[in-house]
Short mmCIF file of C-alpha atoms in Angstrom, two decimals:
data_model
loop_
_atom_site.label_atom_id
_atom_site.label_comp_id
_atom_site.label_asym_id
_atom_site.label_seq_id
_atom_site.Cartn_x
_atom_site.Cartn_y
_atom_site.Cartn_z
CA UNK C 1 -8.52 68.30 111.21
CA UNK C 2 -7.26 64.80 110.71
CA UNK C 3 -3.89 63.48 111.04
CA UNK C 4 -2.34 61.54 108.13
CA UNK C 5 -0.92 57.63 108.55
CA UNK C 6 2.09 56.68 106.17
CA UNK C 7 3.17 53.02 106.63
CA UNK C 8 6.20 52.31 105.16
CA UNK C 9 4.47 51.62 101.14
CA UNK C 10 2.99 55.27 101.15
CA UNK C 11 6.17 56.93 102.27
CA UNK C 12 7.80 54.58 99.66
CA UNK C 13 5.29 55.42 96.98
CA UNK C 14 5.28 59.27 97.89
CA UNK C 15 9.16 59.69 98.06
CA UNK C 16 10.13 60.29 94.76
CA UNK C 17 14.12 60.42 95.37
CA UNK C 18 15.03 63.36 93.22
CA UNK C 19 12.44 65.50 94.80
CA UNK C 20 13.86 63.85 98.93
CA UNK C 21 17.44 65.13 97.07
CA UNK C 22 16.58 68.50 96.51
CA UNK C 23 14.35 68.93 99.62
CA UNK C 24 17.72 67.65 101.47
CA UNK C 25 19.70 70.07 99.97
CA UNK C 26 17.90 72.56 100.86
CA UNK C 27 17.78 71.89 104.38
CA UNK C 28 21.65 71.96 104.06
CA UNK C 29 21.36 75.36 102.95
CA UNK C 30 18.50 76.37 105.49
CA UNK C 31 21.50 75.08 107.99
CA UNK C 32 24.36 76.96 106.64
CA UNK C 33 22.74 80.46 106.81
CA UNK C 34 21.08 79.71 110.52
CA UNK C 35 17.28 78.77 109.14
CA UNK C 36 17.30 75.89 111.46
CA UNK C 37 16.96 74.43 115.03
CA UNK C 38 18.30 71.28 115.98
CA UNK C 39 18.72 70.29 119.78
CA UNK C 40 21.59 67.92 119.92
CA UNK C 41 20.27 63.75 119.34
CA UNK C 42 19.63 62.65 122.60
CA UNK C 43 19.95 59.29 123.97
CA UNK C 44 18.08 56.65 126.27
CA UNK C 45 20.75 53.67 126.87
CA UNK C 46 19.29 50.29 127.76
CA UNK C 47 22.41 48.28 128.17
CA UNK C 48 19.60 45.31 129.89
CA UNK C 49 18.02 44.70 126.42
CA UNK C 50 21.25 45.54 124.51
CA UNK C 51 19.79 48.41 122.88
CA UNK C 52 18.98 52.40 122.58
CA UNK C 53 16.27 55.39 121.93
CA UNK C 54 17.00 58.38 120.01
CA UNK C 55 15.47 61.19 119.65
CA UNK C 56 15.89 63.80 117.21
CA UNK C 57 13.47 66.97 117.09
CA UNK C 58 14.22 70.00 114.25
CA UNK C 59 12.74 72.91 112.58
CA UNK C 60 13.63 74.70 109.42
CA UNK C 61 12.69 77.49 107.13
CA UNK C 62 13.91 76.81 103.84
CA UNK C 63 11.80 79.82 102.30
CA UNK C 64 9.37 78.94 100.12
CA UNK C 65 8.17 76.22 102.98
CA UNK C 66 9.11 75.85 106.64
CA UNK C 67 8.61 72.40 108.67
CA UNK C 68 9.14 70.52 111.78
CA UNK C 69 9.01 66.87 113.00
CA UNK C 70 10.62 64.70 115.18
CA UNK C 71 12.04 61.19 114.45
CA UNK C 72 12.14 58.92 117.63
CA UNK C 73 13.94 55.59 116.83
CA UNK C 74 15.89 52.76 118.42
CA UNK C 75 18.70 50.37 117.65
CA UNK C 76 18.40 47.05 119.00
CA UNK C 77 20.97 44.83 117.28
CA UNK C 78 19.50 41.30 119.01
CA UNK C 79 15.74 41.95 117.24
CA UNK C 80 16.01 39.59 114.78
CA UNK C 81 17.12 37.12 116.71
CA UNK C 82 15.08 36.99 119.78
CA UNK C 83 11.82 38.72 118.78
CA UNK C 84 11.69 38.60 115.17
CA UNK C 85 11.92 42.08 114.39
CA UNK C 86 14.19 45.01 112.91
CA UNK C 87 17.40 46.24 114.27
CA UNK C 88 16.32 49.69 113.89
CA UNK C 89 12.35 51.18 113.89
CA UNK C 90 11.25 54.39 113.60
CA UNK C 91 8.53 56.80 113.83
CA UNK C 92 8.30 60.53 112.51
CA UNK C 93 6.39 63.10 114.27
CA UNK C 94 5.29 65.95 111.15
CA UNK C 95 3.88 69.25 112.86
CA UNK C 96 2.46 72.31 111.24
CA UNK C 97 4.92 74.81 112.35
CA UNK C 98 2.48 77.15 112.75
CA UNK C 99 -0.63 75.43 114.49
CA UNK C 100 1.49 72.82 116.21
CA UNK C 101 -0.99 70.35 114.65
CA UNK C 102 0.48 66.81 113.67
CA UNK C 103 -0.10 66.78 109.93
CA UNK C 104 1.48 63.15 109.44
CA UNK C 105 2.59 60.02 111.96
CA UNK C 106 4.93 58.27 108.64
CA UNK C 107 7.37 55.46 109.11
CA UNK C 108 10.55 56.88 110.43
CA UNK C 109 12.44 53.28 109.05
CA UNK C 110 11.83 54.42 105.22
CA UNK C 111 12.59 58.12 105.77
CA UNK C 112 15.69 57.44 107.50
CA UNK C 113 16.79 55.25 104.29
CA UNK C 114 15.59 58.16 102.01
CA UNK C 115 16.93 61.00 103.31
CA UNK C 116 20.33 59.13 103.93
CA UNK C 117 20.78 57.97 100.22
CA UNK C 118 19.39 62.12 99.72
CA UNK C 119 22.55 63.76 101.76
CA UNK C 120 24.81 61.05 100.09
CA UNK C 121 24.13 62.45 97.00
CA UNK C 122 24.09 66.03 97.92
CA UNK C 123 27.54 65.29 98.77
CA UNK C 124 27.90 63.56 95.89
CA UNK C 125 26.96 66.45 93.36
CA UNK C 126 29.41 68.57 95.23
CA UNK C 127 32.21 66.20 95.73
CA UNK C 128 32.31 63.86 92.97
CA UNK C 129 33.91 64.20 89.39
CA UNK C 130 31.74 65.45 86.77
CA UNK C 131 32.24 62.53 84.39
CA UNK C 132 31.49 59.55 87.42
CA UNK C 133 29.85 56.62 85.69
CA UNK C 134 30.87 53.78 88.25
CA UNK C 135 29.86 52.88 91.75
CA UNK C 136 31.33 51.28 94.43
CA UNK C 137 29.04 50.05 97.68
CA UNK C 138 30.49 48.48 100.78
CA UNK C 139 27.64 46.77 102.48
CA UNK C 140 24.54 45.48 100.96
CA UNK C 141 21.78 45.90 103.43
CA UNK C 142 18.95 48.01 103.08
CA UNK C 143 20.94 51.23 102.89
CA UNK C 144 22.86 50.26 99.98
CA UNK C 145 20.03 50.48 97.60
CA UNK C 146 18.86 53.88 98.50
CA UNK C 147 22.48 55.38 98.13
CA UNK C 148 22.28 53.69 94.57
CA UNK C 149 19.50 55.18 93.76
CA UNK C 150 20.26 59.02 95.24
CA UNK C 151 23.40 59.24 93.37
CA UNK C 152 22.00 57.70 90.36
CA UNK C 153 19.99 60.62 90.52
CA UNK C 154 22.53 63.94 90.41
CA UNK C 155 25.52 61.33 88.31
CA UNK C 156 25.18 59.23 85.12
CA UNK C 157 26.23 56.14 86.92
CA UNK C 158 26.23 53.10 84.61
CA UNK C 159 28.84 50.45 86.35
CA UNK C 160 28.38 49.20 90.01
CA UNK C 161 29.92 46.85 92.13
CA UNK C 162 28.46 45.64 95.17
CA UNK C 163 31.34 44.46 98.16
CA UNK C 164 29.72 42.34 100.95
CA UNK C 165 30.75 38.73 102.77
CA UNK C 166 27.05 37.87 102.65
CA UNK C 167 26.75 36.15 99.10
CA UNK C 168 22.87 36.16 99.13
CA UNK C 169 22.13 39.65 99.96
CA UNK C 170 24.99 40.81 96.98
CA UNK C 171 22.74 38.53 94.79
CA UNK C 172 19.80 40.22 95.72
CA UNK C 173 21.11 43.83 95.57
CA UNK C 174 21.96 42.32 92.12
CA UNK C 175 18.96 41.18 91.37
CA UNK C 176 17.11 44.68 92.36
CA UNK C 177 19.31 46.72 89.86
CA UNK C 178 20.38 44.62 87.09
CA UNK C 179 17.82 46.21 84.50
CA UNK C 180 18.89 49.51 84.74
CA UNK C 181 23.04 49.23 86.12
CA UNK C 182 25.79 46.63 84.96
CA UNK C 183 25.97 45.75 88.42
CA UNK C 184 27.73 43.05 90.20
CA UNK C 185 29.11 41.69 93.06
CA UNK C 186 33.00 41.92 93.55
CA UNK C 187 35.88 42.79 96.30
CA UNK C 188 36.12 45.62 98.61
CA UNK C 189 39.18 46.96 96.49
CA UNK C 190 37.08 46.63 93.49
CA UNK C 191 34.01 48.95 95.02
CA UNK C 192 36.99 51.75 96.23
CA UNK C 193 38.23 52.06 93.34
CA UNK C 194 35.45 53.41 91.48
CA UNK C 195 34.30 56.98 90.98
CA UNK C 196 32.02 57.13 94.00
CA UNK C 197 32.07 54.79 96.91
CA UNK C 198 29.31 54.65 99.30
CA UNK C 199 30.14 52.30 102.36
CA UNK C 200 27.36 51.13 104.98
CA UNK C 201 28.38 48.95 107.26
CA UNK C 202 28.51 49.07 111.32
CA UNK C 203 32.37 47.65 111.28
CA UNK C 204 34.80 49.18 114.06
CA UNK C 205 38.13 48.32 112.29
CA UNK C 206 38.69 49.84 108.98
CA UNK C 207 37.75 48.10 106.09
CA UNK C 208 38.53 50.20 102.99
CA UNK C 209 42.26 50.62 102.81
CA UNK C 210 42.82 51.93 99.53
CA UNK C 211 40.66 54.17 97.01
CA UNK C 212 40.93 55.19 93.41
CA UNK C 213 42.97 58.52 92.83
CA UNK C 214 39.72 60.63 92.84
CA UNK C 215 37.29 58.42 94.42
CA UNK C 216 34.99 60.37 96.84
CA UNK C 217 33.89 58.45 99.67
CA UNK C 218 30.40 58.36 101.30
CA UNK C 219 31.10 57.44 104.68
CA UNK C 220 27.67 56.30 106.10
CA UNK C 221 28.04 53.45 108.15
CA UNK C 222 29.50 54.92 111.49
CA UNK C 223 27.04 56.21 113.30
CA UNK C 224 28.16 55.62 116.85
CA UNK C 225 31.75 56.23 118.65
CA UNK C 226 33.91 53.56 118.00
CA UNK C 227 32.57 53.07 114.89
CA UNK C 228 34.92 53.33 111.43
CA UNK C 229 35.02 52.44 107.84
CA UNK C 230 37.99 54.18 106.01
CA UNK C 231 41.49 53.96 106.97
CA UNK C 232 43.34 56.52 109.18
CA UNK C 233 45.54 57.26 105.95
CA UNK C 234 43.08 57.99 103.33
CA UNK C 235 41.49 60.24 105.56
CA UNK C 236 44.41 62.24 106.25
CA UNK C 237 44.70 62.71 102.28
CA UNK C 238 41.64 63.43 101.97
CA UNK C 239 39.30 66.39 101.65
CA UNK C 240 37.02 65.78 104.14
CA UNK C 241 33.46 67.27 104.10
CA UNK C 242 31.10 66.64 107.20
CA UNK C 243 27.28 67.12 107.54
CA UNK C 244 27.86 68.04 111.28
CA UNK C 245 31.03 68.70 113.53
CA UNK C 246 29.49 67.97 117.15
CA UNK C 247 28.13 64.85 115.60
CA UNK C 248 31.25 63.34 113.52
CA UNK C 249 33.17 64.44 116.09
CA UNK C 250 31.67 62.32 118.36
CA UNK C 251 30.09 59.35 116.34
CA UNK C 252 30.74 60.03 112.63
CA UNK C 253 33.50 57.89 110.58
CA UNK C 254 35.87 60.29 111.70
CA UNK C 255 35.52 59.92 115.54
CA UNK C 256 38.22 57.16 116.37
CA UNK C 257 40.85 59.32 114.55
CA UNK C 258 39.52 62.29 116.36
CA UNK C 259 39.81 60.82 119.52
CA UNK C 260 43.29 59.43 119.05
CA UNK C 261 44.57 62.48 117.60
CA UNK C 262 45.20 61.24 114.34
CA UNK C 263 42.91 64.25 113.25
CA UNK C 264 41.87 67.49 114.49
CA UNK C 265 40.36 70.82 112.97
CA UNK C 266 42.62 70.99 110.39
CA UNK C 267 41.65 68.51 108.79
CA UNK C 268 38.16 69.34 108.39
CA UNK C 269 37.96 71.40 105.06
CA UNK C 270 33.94 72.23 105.42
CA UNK C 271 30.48 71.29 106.77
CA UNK C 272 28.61 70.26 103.87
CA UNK C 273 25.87 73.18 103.97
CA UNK C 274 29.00 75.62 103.72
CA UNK C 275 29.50 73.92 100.43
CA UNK C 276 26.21 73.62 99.29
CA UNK C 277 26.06 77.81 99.51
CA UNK C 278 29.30 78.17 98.38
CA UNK C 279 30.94 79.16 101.58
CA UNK C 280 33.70 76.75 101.17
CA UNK C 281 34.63 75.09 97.40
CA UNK C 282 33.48 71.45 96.53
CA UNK C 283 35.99 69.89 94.54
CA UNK C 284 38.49 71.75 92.44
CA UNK C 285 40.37 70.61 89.74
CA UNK C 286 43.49 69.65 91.86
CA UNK C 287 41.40 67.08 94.67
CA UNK C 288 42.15 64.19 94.62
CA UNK C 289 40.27 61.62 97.09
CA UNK C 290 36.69 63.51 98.80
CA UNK C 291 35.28 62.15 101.62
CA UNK C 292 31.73 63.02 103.14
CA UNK C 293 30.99 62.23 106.61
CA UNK C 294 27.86 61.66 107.17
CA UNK C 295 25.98 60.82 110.53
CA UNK C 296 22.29 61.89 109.52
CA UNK C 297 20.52 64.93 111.04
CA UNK C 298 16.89 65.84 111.82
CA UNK C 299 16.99 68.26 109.45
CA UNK C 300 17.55 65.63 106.84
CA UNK C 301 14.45 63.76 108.06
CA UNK C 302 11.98 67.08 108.41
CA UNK C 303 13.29 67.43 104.68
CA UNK C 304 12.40 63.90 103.53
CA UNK C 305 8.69 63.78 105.65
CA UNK C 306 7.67 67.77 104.12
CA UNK C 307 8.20 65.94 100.24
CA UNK C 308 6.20 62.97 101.41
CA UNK C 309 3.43 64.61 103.18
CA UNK C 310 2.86 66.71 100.04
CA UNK C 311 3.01 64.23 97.93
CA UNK C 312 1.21 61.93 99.97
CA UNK C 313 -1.72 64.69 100.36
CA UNK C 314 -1.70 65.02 96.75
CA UNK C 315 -2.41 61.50 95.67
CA UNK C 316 -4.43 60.47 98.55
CA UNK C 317 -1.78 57.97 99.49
CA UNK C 318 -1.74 56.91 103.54
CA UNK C 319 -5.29 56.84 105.54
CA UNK C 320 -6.46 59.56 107.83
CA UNK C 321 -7.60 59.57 111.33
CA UNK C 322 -8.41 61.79 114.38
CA UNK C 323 -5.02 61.66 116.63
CA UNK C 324 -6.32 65.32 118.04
CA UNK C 325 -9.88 66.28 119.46
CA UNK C 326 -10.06 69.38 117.94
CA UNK C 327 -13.46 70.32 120.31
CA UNK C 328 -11.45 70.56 123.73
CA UNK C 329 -10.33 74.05 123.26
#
């Protein structure tokens, strides 16, 4: 057997978003009824080069396929700078559940962006009025086009506007969508005030202060304690939705509130998988603001690698080689 190599064009080629979506949803649901196991992320802290490893391992049987993989990636914010390379890298480990065999080595970077735009719009479909046609994004780095692009997918979104103090990257997020959005670049109050808002950014002090009357919120940037988008206030009027309490709790938009008591349980109307099945409503014709809190779990990722590798295997995208020596038994 030979193990399949995705660089970051095949996994972009084979990851064909509304397929990632529903493979994402599905893991949601695999979650919700206890089809899954997730360890906790761990961490490797390397405060001398101003950076971190995570790992995140997971398994789940969504029925009609099972899968497992592992993402292992980093965040090392002076990269750029000093060694001419990303902030973040990864690399995805996808195993035959069965054999143990390493079906696919695929470039954790462009599943990560994938499956995040994926849950956003899970969320999204769940969360969002039915008649949402406009867009709001609050950061335009890489993430912002792939939550463009996933909500796109499950809402008939025609208007965007981009927020971000960088001029040239709001030109070229511009540039990227302007054949198939009337999208352009404008103020943060302009983005939150539009159906859906989708903010990405790694800001401590909050940045949106006000939303539209039934905006819902993808909170995406915080990703690490201390780490927070949305004002204390909107959350608190909000119905908030979360994709996983240990995680939020700790690193996820909501975590400064949390830790200053400005929130606690109560607030918390669902995990997002107890949505997705039905568990708990989505919105309801009295909501007002939604908010989805999303750190990113393995699951998410084993999702987003299981549509690539099949599609990937399909179209004889990626190149094969022996990783394993299958004659030392």
């Amino acid at each position: 057997m030979q193990t399949l190599l995705l660089d970051p064009d095949a996994v972009e080629e084979a990851a064909e978003m509304s397929a990632v979506v529903s493979a994402v949803e599905d893991a949601f649901v695999a979650d919700a009824r206890g089809d899954t196991q997730m360890p906790a992320k761990s961490y490797i802290e390397l405060p001398q080069y101003n950076g971190d490893f995570r790992s995140m391992p997971a398994y789940l049987d969504a029925g009609e396929w099972d899968a497992a993989a592992v993402k292992w990636v980093n965040v090392h914010p002076d990269n750029p700078a000093d060694h001419d390379l990303p902030t973040v890298m990864g690399t995805v480990v996808y195993s035959d559940p069965e054999t143990a065999f390493p079906l696919a080595l695929l470039d954790g970077t462009s599943i990560t962006r994938k499956r995040t735009g994926a849950a956003a719009a899970v969320a999204t479909n769940h969360l969002a009025v039915e008649h949402a046609r406009t867009m709001g994004i609050v950061g335009a780095g890489v993430q912002s086009y792939t939550q463009l692009e996933a909500v796109a997918a499950v809402r008939p979104i025609e208007e965007v506007v981009v927020a971000d103090s960088d001029e040239e990257r709001v030109a070229e997020f511009v540039d990227a969508f302007e054949d198939r959005f009337d999208v352009r670049g404008g103020t943060i109050a302009e983005a939150a005030r539009c159906d859906v808002l989708s903010t990405v950014t790694p800001v401590e002090e909050p940045i949106v202060h006000a939303v539209g009357e039934q905006t819902h919120v993808n909170a995406i940037g915080a990703d690490a304690a201390g780490k927070h988008e949305i004002a204390d206030a909107i959350l608190q009027d909000a119905k908030i939705v979360i994709d996983d309490y240990e995680q939020c709790t700790h690193s996820g938009e909501i975590n400064v509130p949390w830790a200053a008591g400005v929130l606690d349980d109560a607030d918390i109307h669902a995990e997002l998988g107890e949505v997705v099945v039905g568990e708990r409503s989505g919105r309801e014709g009295g909501d007002g603001v939604t908010v989805f809190d999303s750190t990113g779990l393995a699951i998410q990722d084993v999702a987003a690698a299981h549509v690539v590798y099949e599609r990937a295997s399909e179209e004889g995208l990626g190149e094969l080689f022996e990783l394993v020596d299958t004659e030392v038994l």
